[in-house]
Coordinates of C-alpha atoms and ligand atoms in Angstrom, one line a residue:
Chain A
M21 CA -46.6 -29.7 61.3
I22 CA -46.1 -31.5 64.6
K23 CA -47.2 -30.0 67.8
L24 CA -44.1 -30.0 69.7
F25 CA -44.7 -29.5 73.4
S26 CA -47.7 -31.8 74.0
L27 CA -44.9 -32.6 76.4
K28 CA -45.6 -29.1 77.8
Q29 CA -44.8 -29.7 81.5
Q30 CA -42.1 -32.2 80.9
K31 CA -38.9 -31.1 82.6
K32 CA -35.7 -31.9 81.0
D33 CA -32.7 -32.4 83.2
G34 CA -29.2 -33.2 82.2
E35 CA -28.7 -36.0 84.5
S36 CA -31.0 -38.7 82.9
S37 CA -30.1 -39.4 79.3
P38 CA -30.5 -42.4 77.1
R39 CA -26.9 -42.2 75.9
S40 CA -24.4 -40.0 77.5
N41 CA -21.3 -42.2 77.3
N42 CA -19.4 -39.0 76.5
Q43 CA -19.2 -39.9 72.9
K44 CA -18.2 -37.2 70.6
K45 CA -20.0 -37.1 67.3
A46 CA -18.2 -36.5 64.0
T47 CA -18.8 -33.1 62.5
A48 CA -20.3 -32.8 59.0
A49 CA -17.0 -31.7 57.7
Q50 CA -15.3 -34.7 59.2
L51 CA -17.9 -37.0 57.6
R52 CA -17.7 -35.4 54.2
I53 CA -13.9 -35.5 54.0
T54 CA -13.9 -39.2 55.1
K55 CA -16.3 -39.8 52.2
D56 CA -14.1 -37.8 49.8
I57 CA -10.9 -39.6 50.9
N58 CA -12.6 -43.1 50.9
E59 CA -13.7 -42.3 47.2
L60 CA -10.4 -40.6 46.0
N61 CA -9.7 -42.0 42.6
L62 CA -6.2 -40.8 41.8
P63 CA -4.9 -40.5 38.3
K64 CA -1.7 -42.8 38.1
T65 CA 0.6 -39.6 38.2
C66 CA -0.7 -38.7 41.7
N67 CA -0.3 -40.0 45.2
T68 CA -1.3 -39.0 48.6
E69 CA 0.5 -39.1 51.9
F70 CA -1.2 -38.9 55.3
P71 CA 1.4 -38.2 57.9
D72 CA -1.3 -39.2 60.6
A73 CA -3.8 -41.7 59.4
D74 CA -6.3 -40.5 62.1
D75 CA -6.2 -37.0 60.6
L76 CA -7.9 -36.9 57.3
L77 CA -8.1 -33.1 57.4
S78 CA -4.4 -32.6 56.7
F79 CA -2.4 -34.4 53.9
K80 CA -0.1 -34.1 51.0
L81 CA -0.7 -34.7 47.3
I82 CA 2.4 -35.6 45.2
I83 CA 2.1 -35.1 41.3
C84 CA 4.6 -36.7 39.1
P85 CA 3.6 -35.6 35.6
D86 CA 4.3 -38.2 32.8
E87 CA 3.9 -35.7 30.0
G88 CA 4.2 -32.1 29.1
F89 CA 6.7 -29.5 30.3
Y90 CA 6.9 -30.9 33.8
R91 CA 7.4 -34.7 33.1
T92 CA 10.0 -36.3 35.3
G93 CA 9.4 -33.6 37.9
R94 CA 7.9 -34.2 41.4
F95 CA 5.6 -31.8 43.0
V96 CA 4.3 -31.8 46.5
F97 CA 1.0 -29.9 47.6
S98 CA -0.3 -29.6 51.1
F99 CA -4.0 -29.8 51.8
K100 CA -5.6 -28.3 54.9
V101 CA -9.3 -29.0 55.3
G102 CA -11.1 -26.6 57.6
P103 CA -14.2 -27.0 59.9
N104 CA -16.4 -25.4 57.2
Y105 CA -15.6 -27.9 54.5
P106 CA -17.3 -28.3 52.0
H107 CA -18.8 -24.8 52.4
E108 CA -15.3 -23.5 51.9
P109 CA -12.6 -25.0 49.9
P110 CA -9.5 -26.6 51.5
K111 CA -6.3 -24.5 51.7
V112 CA -3.8 -25.9 49.2
K113 CA -0.3 -24.8 48.9
C114 CA 2.6 -25.9 46.6
E115 CA 5.5 -26.9 48.8
T116 CA 7.8 -27.5 45.9
Q117 CA 9.4 -24.5 44.3
V118 CA 8.3 -24.5 40.7
Y119 CA 8.8 -22.4 37.7
H120 CA 5.2 -22.2 36.6
P121 CA 2.9 -19.4 35.4
N122 CA 0.1 -20.2 37.8
I123 CA 2.2 -20.8 41.0
D124 CA 4.2 -18.3 42.8
Q125 CA 7.4 -18.5 44.9
Q126 CA 5.3 -18.6 48.2
G127 CA 3.4 -21.7 46.9
N128 CA 0.1 -19.9 46.1
V129 CA -1.7 -21.7 43.4
C130 CA -4.0 -19.8 40.9
L131 CA -6.7 -22.4 40.3
N132 CA -10.3 -21.2 39.9
I133 CA -11.9 -24.0 41.9
L134 CA -9.6 -23.3 44.9
R135 CA -11.2 -19.8 45.2
E136 CA -13.9 -18.0 43.3
D137 CA -15.3 -21.1 41.6
W138 CA -15.4 -23.4 44.6
K139 CA -18.8 -25.1 45.2
P140 CA -19.8 -27.6 48.0
V141 CA -20.5 -30.3 45.4
L142 CA -16.9 -30.4 44.3
T143 CA -14.5 -32.8 46.1
I144 CA -10.9 -33.4 46.8
N145 CA -10.9 -35.4 43.6
S146 CA -11.9 -32.4 41.6
I147 CA -8.9 -30.4 43.1
V148 CA -6.5 -33.3 42.3
Y149 CA -7.6 -33.2 38.7
G150 CA -7.6 -29.4 38.6
L151 CA -3.9 -29.4 39.8
Q152 CA -2.8 -32.2 37.5
Y153 CA -4.3 -30.2 34.6
L154 CA -2.3 -27.2 35.6
F155 CA 0.9 -29.2 34.9
L156 CA -0.2 -30.4 31.5
E157 CA -1.6 -27.0 30.4
P158 CA -0.1 -24.1 32.2
N159 CA -2.3 -21.2 31.6
P160 CA -0.4 -17.8 30.7
E161 CA -3.7 -16.0 30.7
D162 CA -4.0 -16.1 34.5
P163 CA -0.4 -15.6 35.8
L164 CA 0.8 -15.5 39.2
N165 CA 4.4 -15.6 37.9
K166 CA 4.3 -13.1 35.3
E167 CA 7.8 -13.7 34.0
A168 CA 7.0 -17.3 33.4
A169 CA 3.8 -16.5 31.7
E170 CA 5.4 -14.0 29.3
V171 CA 8.1 -16.6 28.4
L172 CA 5.4 -19.3 27.8
T173 CA 3.5 -17.0 25.4
S174 CA 6.5 -15.6 23.6
N175 CA 8.9 -18.4 23.4
R176 CA 7.7 -22.0 24.2
R177 CA 11.2 -23.5 23.6
L178 CA 12.8 -21.2 26.1
F179 CA 10.0 -21.8 28.5
E180 CA 10.6 -25.6 28.3
Q181 CA 14.3 -25.0 28.9
N182 CA 13.5 -22.8 31.9
V183 CA 11.3 -25.5 33.4
Q184 CA 14.0 -28.1 32.9
K185 CA 16.6 -25.7 34.5
A186 CA 14.4 -25.1 37.4
M187 CA 13.6 -28.8 38.0
R188 CA 17.3 -29.8 37.8
G189 CA 18.0 -27.1 40.6
G190 CA 19.5 -23.8 39.7
Y191 CA 18.7 -20.2 38.8
V192 CA 16.1 -19.1 36.3
G193 CA 16.3 -15.3 36.0
G194 CA 17.1 -14.1 39.5
T195 CA 15.2 -16.9 41.3
Y196 CA 16.8 -20.0 42.7
F197 CA 14.9 -23.2 42.4
D198 CA 15.5 -26.6 44.3
R199 CA 16.0 -29.7 42.5
C200 CA 12.7 -31.5 42.2
L201 CA 13.3 -34.4 39.7
K202 CA 11.9 -37.6 40.9
Chain B
M24 CA -48.8 -20.0 90.1
S25 CA -49.7 -18.2 93.3
E26 CA -46.6 -16.0 93.6
H27 CA -47.1 -14.0 90.4
Q28 CA -50.7 -14.0 90.5
G29 CA -51.5 -10.5 91.9
V30 CA -49.1 -8.1 90.4
S31 CA -48.7 -10.0 87.2
Q32 CA -52.4 -10.3 86.5
K33 CA -52.1 -7.0 84.7
R34 CA -48.5 -7.4 83.6
W35 CA -49.3 -10.6 81.6
G36 CA -52.7 -9.6 80.5
H37 CA -51.8 -9.5 76.8
L38 CA -50.3 -13.0 77.0
R39 CA -53.4 -14.3 78.8
K40 CA -55.5 -13.2 75.9
V41 CA -53.5 -15.3 73.5
L42 CA -53.0 -18.3 75.7
E43 CA -56.2 -18.6 77.4
R44 CA -58.7 -18.4 74.7
P45 CA -58.8 -19.6 71.1
G46 CA -58.5 -17.3 68.1
P47 CA -58.7 -17.4 64.3
F48 CA -54.9 -18.0 64.0
S49 CA -54.6 -20.7 66.7
H50 CA -52.9 -23.9 66.1
P51 CA -55.6 -26.5 65.1
D52 CA -54.6 -28.6 68.3
F53 CA -54.3 -25.6 70.5
E54 CA -55.9 -26.0 73.9
P55 CA -56.2 -22.7 75.7
S56 CA -55.3 -23.0 79.4
S57 CA -53.9 -21.0 82.2
E58 CA -51.0 -23.6 82.6
I59 CA -49.3 -22.5 79.4
L60 CA -48.2 -19.2 80.9
D61 CA -47.1 -21.0 83.9
F62 CA -45.0 -23.3 81.7
I63 CA -43.3 -20.3 80.1
M64 CA -42.5 -18.7 83.4
T65 CA -41.4 -21.6 85.5
T66 CA -40.5 -24.5 83.3
C67 CA -39.4 -23.5 79.8
K68 CA -35.7 -23.3 79.5
L69 CA -34.2 -21.3 76.7
L70 CA -30.6 -20.9 75.3
V71 CA -29.7 -17.9 73.4
I72 CA -26.6 -18.3 71.5
G73 CA -24.7 -15.1 70.9
A74 CA -25.0 -11.9 72.9
G75 CA -24.2 -9.4 70.1
G76 CA -26.4 -7.3 67.9
L77 CA -29.1 -10.1 67.6
G78 CA -28.5 -11.6 71.0
C79 CA -29.1 -8.3 72.8
E80 CA -32.4 -7.9 71.0
L81 CA -33.5 -11.5 71.6
L82 CA -32.6 -11.3 75.3
K83 CA -34.7 -8.2 75.7
D84 CA -37.7 -9.6 73.7
L85 CA -37.7 -13.0 75.3
A86 CA -37.4 -11.6 78.9
L87 CA -40.2 -9.1 78.3
M88 CA -42.2 -11.9 76.8
G89 CA -42.3 -13.6 80.1
F90 CA -39.6 -16.3 79.7
K91 CA -37.7 -16.5 83.0
Q92 CA -35.1 -19.2 82.6
I93 CA -32.9 -18.0 79.9
H94 CA -29.2 -19.0 79.4
V95 CA -27.0 -17.0 77.1
I96 CA -23.6 -18.1 75.7
D97 CA -21.0 -15.9 74.0
M98 CA -17.2 -16.0 73.9
D99 CA -16.8 -12.3 73.0
T100 CA -15.9 -9.2 75.0
I101 CA -17.4 -5.8 74.5
E102 CA -15.8 -3.5 72.1
L103 CA -16.4 0.3 71.5
S104 CA -17.9 -0.2 68.0
N105 CA -20.6 -2.5 69.5
L106 CA -22.2 0.3 71.6
N107 CA -24.2 1.9 68.9
R108 CA -26.6 -1.1 68.6
Q109 CA -25.8 -3.7 71.3
F110 CA -27.9 -1.6 73.8
L111 CA -27.3 -3.8 76.9
F112 CA -23.7 -2.5 77.0
R113 CA -22.3 0.8 78.2
Q114 CA -18.8 2.5 77.8
E115 CA -17.7 1.3 81.0
D116 CA -18.4 -2.3 80.0
I117 CA -15.8 -2.3 77.3
G118 CA -13.5 -5.4 77.8
S119 CA -16.1 -7.3 79.8
S120 CA -17.8 -10.4 78.7
K121 CA -20.9 -9.8 76.5
A122 CA -22.8 -12.7 78.0
E123 CA -22.1 -11.6 81.6
V124 CA -22.9 -8.0 81.1
A125 CA -26.1 -8.7 79.0
A126 CA -27.3 -11.1 81.6
S127 CA -26.9 -8.8 84.6
F128 CA -28.5 -5.9 82.7
I129 CA -31.7 -8.0 81.9
N130 CA -31.8 -9.4 85.4
R131 CA -31.6 -5.8 86.9
K132 CA -34.3 -4.4 84.5
V133 CA -36.8 -7.2 84.0
K134 CA -38.2 -8.4 87.4
G135 CA -38.2 -12.1 88.0
C136 CA -36.2 -12.9 85.0
Q137 CA -33.0 -15.1 85.6
V138 CA -30.6 -15.0 82.8
T139 CA -27.6 -17.3 83.3
P140 CA -24.4 -16.2 81.3
H141 CA -21.7 -18.4 79.9
F142 CA -18.6 -16.7 78.8
C143 CA -17.2 -19.4 76.6
K144 CA -17.3 -21.0 73.2
I145 CA -20.3 -23.2 72.4
Q146 CA -17.8 -26.1 71.7
D147 CA -16.8 -25.9 75.5
Y148 CA -19.9 -27.6 76.5
D149 CA -21.2 -31.1 75.7
E150 CA -24.5 -33.0 75.2
T151 CA -25.3 -32.9 79.0
F152 CA -25.5 -29.1 78.8
Y153 CA -27.4 -28.7 75.7
R154 CA -30.0 -31.4 76.5
Q155 CA -31.4 -29.3 79.4
F156 CA -33.0 -26.7 77.0
H157 CA -36.5 -26.8 75.5
L158 CA -35.4 -24.4 72.7
V159 CA -32.3 -22.9 71.3
V160 CA -32.2 -19.5 69.6
C161 CA -29.2 -18.4 67.5
G162 CA -28.1 -14.9 66.9
L163 CA -24.8 -15.9 65.3
D164 CA -22.6 -14.5 62.5
S165 CA -20.6 -17.6 61.8
I166 CA -21.6 -20.5 59.7
V167 CA -19.1 -22.7 61.4
A168 CA -20.8 -22.1 64.8
R169 CA -24.3 -22.6 63.3
R170 CA -23.3 -25.9 61.8
W171 CA -21.7 -27.0 65.1
I172 CA -24.9 -26.3 67.3
N173 CA -27.0 -27.9 64.5
G174 CA -24.9 -31.0 64.6
M175 CA -25.1 -31.0 68.3
L176 CA -28.9 -30.8 68.4
I177 CA -29.0 -33.6 65.8
S178 CA -26.8 -35.8 68.0
L179 CA -29.4 -35.4 70.8
L180 CA -32.0 -37.0 68.8
N181 CA -33.1 -40.4 69.9
Y182 CA -34.2 -43.0 67.5
E183 CA -36.0 -46.2 68.6
D184 CA -35.9 -48.8 65.8
G185 CA -35.6 -46.1 63.3
T186 CA -38.4 -43.9 64.6
L187 CA -37.6 -40.5 66.0
D188 CA -38.6 -40.0 69.6
Q189 CA -40.3 -36.6 69.3
T190 CA -39.5 -35.7 72.9
S191 CA -35.8 -35.6 72.0
I192 CA -36.3 -32.8 69.6
I193 CA -35.0 -29.5 70.7
P194 CA -36.1 -26.9 68.1
M195 CA -33.5 -24.4 66.8
I196 CA -34.6 -20.9 65.7
D197 CA -31.9 -19.3 63.7
G198 CA -31.8 -15.6 63.0
G199 CA -29.1 -13.9 60.9
T200 CA -28.5 -10.4 59.5
E201 CA -26.2 -8.9 57.0
G202 CA -26.6 -5.1 56.7
F203 CA -30.2 -4.6 55.5
K204 CA -30.8 -8.3 54.8
G205 CA -31.8 -11.0 57.3
H206 CA -33.4 -14.3 57.8
A207 CA -35.3 -16.2 60.4
R208 CA -35.9 -19.8 60.3
V209 CA -37.4 -22.6 62.4
I210 CA -35.4 -25.9 62.4
L211 CA -36.8 -29.0 64.0
P212 CA -33.8 -31.3 64.0
G213 CA -34.4 -34.6 62.2
V214 CA -37.8 -33.4 61.0
S215 CA -37.3 -30.3 58.9
A216 CA -34.4 -28.9 56.9
C217 CA -31.3 -28.3 59.0
I218 CA -28.3 -25.9 58.5
D219 CA -26.3 -28.4 56.5
C220 CA -29.4 -29.3 54.3
T221 CA -29.3 -25.7 53.1
L222 CA -25.6 -24.9 53.0
D223 CA -26.1 -23.7 49.4
L224 CA -28.2 -20.8 50.6
Y225 CA -25.3 -19.2 52.4
P226 CA -23.5 -17.0 50.0
P227 CA -19.9 -18.1 50.0
Q228 CA -17.4 -15.5 51.1
I229 CA -16.5 -13.1 48.4
T230 CA -13.3 -14.3 46.9
Y231 CA -11.5 -12.8 44.0
P232 CA -9.3 -14.8 41.6
L233 CA -5.7 -14.9 42.7
C234 CA -4.4 -14.0 39.3
T235 CA -6.5 -10.8 39.3
I236 CA -5.3 -9.9 42.8
A237 CA -1.7 -10.5 41.7
N238 CA -1.8 -8.9 38.2
T239 CA -4.8 -6.8 37.2
P240 CA -6.3 -5.4 40.3
R241 CA -9.2 -3.0 39.7
L242 CA -10.8 -2.7 43.1
P243 CA -9.5 -1.4 46.4
E244 CA -10.3 -4.8 47.8
H245 CA -8.1 -6.4 45.3
C246 CA -5.1 -4.4 46.7
I247 CA -5.9 -5.2 50.3
E248 CA -6.3 -9.0 49.5
Y249 CA -2.9 -8.8 47.6
V250 CA -1.1 -7.4 50.7
K251 CA -3.0 -10.0 53.0
I252 CA -2.5 -13.1 50.9
I253 CA 0.8 -12.5 49.0
Q254 CA 2.8 -9.7 50.7
W255 CA 2.2 -10.6 54.4
P256 CA 3.4 -14.1 54.2
K257 CA 6.4 -12.9 52.0
E258 CA 7.5 -10.1 54.3
N259 CA 6.0 -11.3 57.6
P260 CA 6.6 -8.1 59.5
W261 CA 5.9 -9.5 62.9
G262 CA 6.7 -13.1 62.3
S263 CA 3.2 -14.1 62.9
L264 CA -0.2 -14.5 61.3
I265 CA -2.4 -11.5 60.7
D266 CA -4.3 -10.5 63.8
G267 CA -7.3 -8.4 62.7
D268 CA -7.5 -6.8 66.2
D269 CA -4.0 -5.6 66.2
P270 CA -4.0 -1.9 65.0
Q271 CA -0.2 -2.2 64.0
H272 CA -1.1 -5.0 61.7
I273 CA -4.0 -3.2 60.2
L274 CA -1.9 -0.1 59.7
W275 CA 0.8 -2.1 57.9
I276 CA -1.6 -3.7 55.6
Y277 CA -3.3 -0.3 55.1
E278 CA -0.1 1.4 54.1
K279 CA 1.0 -1.4 51.7
S280 CA -2.4 -1.5 50.2
L281 CA -2.3 2.2 49.6
E282 CA 1.0 1.9 47.9
R283 CA -0.3 -0.8 45.7
S284 CA -3.5 1.0 44.8
T285 CA -1.5 4.2 43.9
Q286 CA 0.7 2.0 41.7
F287 CA -2.5 0.9 39.7
N288 CA -4.4 4.2 39.9
I289 CA -7.1 2.6 42.2
V290 CA -8.9 5.0 44.6
G291 CA -10.8 3.9 47.7
V292 CA -8.4 2.2 49.9
T293 CA -9.1 3.4 53.5
Y294 CA -8.2 2.3 56.9
R295 CA -11.9 1.2 57.6
L296 CA -12.1 -0.7 54.3
V297 CA -8.8 -2.5 55.3
Q298 CA -10.3 -3.4 58.7
G299 CA -13.4 -4.7 57.1
V300 CA -11.7 -6.8 54.4
V301 CA -9.1 -8.2 56.9
K302 CA -11.7 -9.1 59.7
N303 CA -14.5 -9.7 57.1
I304 CA -16.8 -7.3 58.7
I305 CA -20.3 -6.8 57.2
P306 CA -21.8 -3.4 58.5
A307 CA -24.5 -4.2 61.0
V308 CA -27.8 -2.4 60.9
A309 CA -29.7 -2.0 64.2
S310 CA -33.2 -2.0 62.8
T311 CA -32.5 -5.2 60.7
N312 CA -31.4 -6.9 64.0
A313 CA -34.5 -5.7 65.7
V314 CA -36.8 -7.0 63.1
I315 CA -35.1 -10.4 62.9
A316 CA -34.9 -10.8 66.5
A317 CA -38.6 -10.0 67.0
M318 CA -39.4 -12.6 64.4
C319 CA -37.2 -15.1 66.2
A320 CA -38.7 -14.4 69.6
T321 CA -42.2 -14.7 68.2
E322 CA -41.3 -18.2 66.8
V323 CA -39.9 -19.2 70.2
F324 CA -43.2 -18.2 71.7
K325 CA -45.2 -20.1 69.2
L326 CA -43.2 -23.3 69.6
A327 CA -43.1 -23.0 73.4
T328 CA -46.8 -22.5 73.8
S329 CA -48.2 -24.4 70.7
C330 CA -50.6 -21.5 70.5
C331 CA -49.9 -20.8 66.9
V332 CA -48.6 -22.6 63.8
P333 CA -44.9 -21.9 63.6
L334 CA -43.1 -20.5 60.6
N335 CA -42.7 -23.0 57.8
N336 CA -39.8 -22.7 57.8
Y337 CA -37.5 -20.0 56.2
L338 CA -38.1 -16.3 56.0
V339 CA -36.0 -13.9 54.2
F340 CA -36.2 -10.2 54.9
N341 CA -34.8 -7.2 53.1
D342 CA -35.3 -3.5 53.9
V343 CA -32.7 -2.0 51.5
D344 CA -35.5 -0.3 49.5
G345 CA -38.8 -0.4 51.2
I346 CA -39.6 -3.8 53.0
Y347 CA -39.6 -7.2 51.4
T348 CA -40.3 -10.5 53.1
Y349 CA -40.6 -13.9 51.5
T350 CA -41.2 -17.2 53.2
F351 CA -40.6 -20.7 51.8
E352 CA -40.2 -24.2 52.9
A353 CA -36.5 -25.2 52.9
E354 CA -36.5 -28.9 52.1
K355 CA -34.7 -31.6 54.1
K356 CA -32.0 -33.1 52.0
E357 CA -32.2 -36.8 51.6
N358 CA -28.4 -37.3 51.8
C359 CA -27.7 -34.5 54.3
L360 CA -24.6 -35.5 56.1
A361 CA -25.7 -33.9 59.3
C362 CA -29.3 -34.9 59.7
S363 CA -30.1 -37.8 57.4
Q364 CA -28.2 -40.3 59.3
I365 CA -30.2 -42.4 61.6
P366 CA -27.8 -44.3 63.7
Q367 CA -28.1 -48.1 63.2
T368 CA -27.4 -50.6 65.8
L369 CA -25.1 -53.5 65.0
L370 CA -25.2 -56.3 67.5
I371 CA -21.7 -57.7 68.2
Q372 CA -22.0 -61.2 69.6
D373 CA -18.5 -61.7 70.8
P374 CA -16.6 -58.4 71.1
E375 CA -13.5 -60.1 72.5
Q376 CA -13.1 -62.4 69.7
M377 CA -14.4 -60.2 66.8
K378 CA -11.7 -58.7 64.7
L379 CA -11.8 -55.6 62.6
K380 CA -11.7 -57.7 59.4
N381 CA -14.7 -59.7 60.6
L382 CA -16.6 -56.4 61.0
L383 CA -15.6 -55.4 57.4
D384 CA -17.0 -58.7 56.3
V385 CA -20.2 -57.9 57.8
F386 CA -20.3 -54.7 55.9
C387 CA -19.5 -56.4 52.6
E388 CA -21.3 -59.6 52.9
S389 CA -24.4 -59.3 54.9
A390 CA -27.6 -58.7 52.9
A391 CA -28.4 -55.5 54.9
Y392 CA -25.1 -53.7 53.8
Q393 CA -23.7 -55.2 50.7
M394 CA -20.8 -52.6 50.6
K395 CA -17.9 -52.4 48.1
N396 CA -15.1 -50.7 49.8
P397 CA -16.0 -49.6 53.2
G398 CA -13.8 -47.0 54.9
L399 CA -14.3 -47.0 58.7
T400 CA -13.5 -44.3 61.2
T401 CA -14.6 -43.7 64.8
Y402 CA -14.1 -41.3 67.8
I403 CA -12.0 -42.6 70.7
N404 CA -11.6 -40.3 73.7
G405 CA -12.9 -37.4 71.8
K406 CA -10.4 -37.9 68.8
N407 CA -11.0 -39.1 65.4
K408 CA -9.5 -42.5 64.6
T409 CA -9.2 -44.1 61.3
L410 CA -9.9 -47.8 61.6
Y411 CA -9.3 -48.9 58.0
I412 CA -9.5 -47.2 54.6
S413 CA -8.5 -49.5 51.7
T414 CA -8.6 -47.1 48.9
I415 CA -5.6 -44.8 49.9
K416 CA -2.4 -46.7 49.8
N417 CA -0.6 -44.8 52.4
I418 CA -3.6 -45.0 54.9
E419 CA -4.1 -48.6 54.0
E420 CA -0.5 -49.4 55.0
K421 CA -0.9 -47.6 58.3
T422 CA -4.2 -49.1 59.2
R423 CA -3.7 -52.7 57.9
E424 CA -2.5 -53.8 61.3
N425 CA -6.0 -52.9 62.7
L426 CA -7.6 -55.7 60.7
T427 CA -6.2 -58.4 62.9
K428 CA -7.0 -56.5 66.2
T429 CA -10.2 -57.3 68.1
L430 CA -12.7 -54.6 68.6
L431 CA -11.7 -54.3 72.3
E432 CA -8.1 -54.0 71.3
L433 CA -9.0 -51.1 69.1
G434 CA -10.6 -49.3 72.0
L435 CA -14.2 -49.8 70.8
Q436 CA -16.8 -50.1 73.5
D437 CA -20.4 -50.9 73.8
G438 CA -22.2 -47.9 72.3
S439 CA -19.2 -46.8 70.2
E440 CA -20.2 -45.2 66.9
I441 CA -18.5 -46.2 63.7
M442 CA -18.7 -44.1 60.6
V443 CA -18.8 -46.1 57.4
A444 CA -18.1 -44.4 54.1
D445 CA -18.8 -46.5 51.0
L446 CA -19.4 -46.1 47.2
T447 CA -22.8 -47.6 47.5
S448 CA -24.2 -44.6 49.5
P449 CA -24.0 -40.9 49.2
N450 CA -24.1 -40.8 53.0
V451 CA -21.7 -41.8 55.6
L452 CA -23.4 -44.4 57.6
S453 CA -23.3 -44.3 61.3
V454 CA -23.4 -47.5 63.1
R455 CA -23.6 -47.9 66.8
L456 CA -22.1 -51.1 68.2
K457 CA -24.0 -53.0 70.7
F458 CA -22.0 -55.7 72.6
A459 CA -23.9 -58.7 73.7
S460 CA -23.3 -59.3 77.2
K461 CA -21.6 -62.6 78.0
N462 CA -23.2 -63.4 81.2
V463 CA -26.9 -63.4 81.9
D464 CA -27.9 -60.1 83.5
T465 CA -27.4 -60.0 87.2
Ligands
ZN25 ZN1 -29.8 -31.7 57.2

């Protein structure tokens, strides 16, 4: 253990400083997101869009599944990374209306690593893969849209037709969906 | 020394016993002297962050210990619910600044003590402000604020040829409490584990699976979360975000949560619980604050005087059931994003000619770096700027034009810091540009 104030009487004053060129330092959250973004390894069905290239904390992910119920659709998610990243997960919302058991009409997404199972070792890439998987394997066990989940469990053909109907734009049950074919 | 000799001879007798003679628990290098007390009283400058439950205790402890130059910073105002434990505040102080009221209380009661209040956010001040202190003590309840001040103290470190200049270290003593649990820790920025090194130790906020909240609620908290996350954005009764301090908002959430809990036969939704869940309040226990603050103040004293070996370096305390304490050495993380980066200096021979693509070549080709896909960002006028990232198509397109600009055209200056992310390192490397001056020094 070092003995700290052998400099006991030394008086520190604000005025003299080795480097005070008013440089702001990047926060740990900022550094970490820079690292995450630089190392994003997107599957070929995914794409990102940064409205402002200088702001890595806010961007969109576009998923165009090439297999499963949702092939030919185009789904947009917004990511907002907070100052406490990676201690807290980013806030992710689905901006496209989608008929999906794990996504509701307000764009809330039920994906465990976005909430209760988030850990600081996870990255943006982990979330991208998690979201992509939701489109390949919608999970009726953890529904946010209960009707869709029930249809998926009881009648897969009807579920597939409903997904198609929603993606082309139109009503499924009482809910209207905007067209989201790519 | 002369001024406080007479009266204080007695008043500080107990400190003299510790500081003017060696003892069995003295630091091995401790040299007893009468100058140490003088240092505490005249020179040593402390910053207390937070004037809440812990802050009130800390200010009282430090002032009575003899520290005279204390600054306190807090952005909050006093609320009725603070008065049971934040004992520097009275009924008539409700609505006033915590920092200001606490400072004037101490200054009134402790003769000779000069507490300077700062009624603002810690983020409102820059390096010049923080550099003036010998030690920083935190009584905070927010991880974001802890990480911010931690990052600030790290940025004040001075490295010369990769060696840390020890006089640039400002120790941080961090206290925290949650109900009957608490911790006290000593951080020597750049030397021992920092806040970011040990982020895993902070329990994440309690979060419930969204689908449970939506479909199979079992706890009163599930019902409240449902209203907060799903029902509020849908119905948006006031066309705004939830304001935890607005009684109307809380009442609305309370009523809706109660409806939902009745629907699912769940008992236990109360107005107070709603307030707690919405504002994320953990009940505060006065005695825990007192214990943790006393520990922190003792560590401040040990570090300021070098009279005793400081805590190494993390103590957890729990008085739920009897008293339990445990001390361990939190380890510095080798790839900590906050404290492991020693800024490197890169000499730029011709800043007027050098283009960003030349700089990229340096990172990829020079033997010292040998990077694969460096992504470069910097800060210009306090704002983050992405210089170039090749891996993301959309950013690459937007930053490609930077490649052919010179460093000067990009707004980079002598001393600018560039963050470099690359596959080859778990860290983001921080590189400080040093522009060679064209003319010989005048
Ligand atoms: Zn660290």
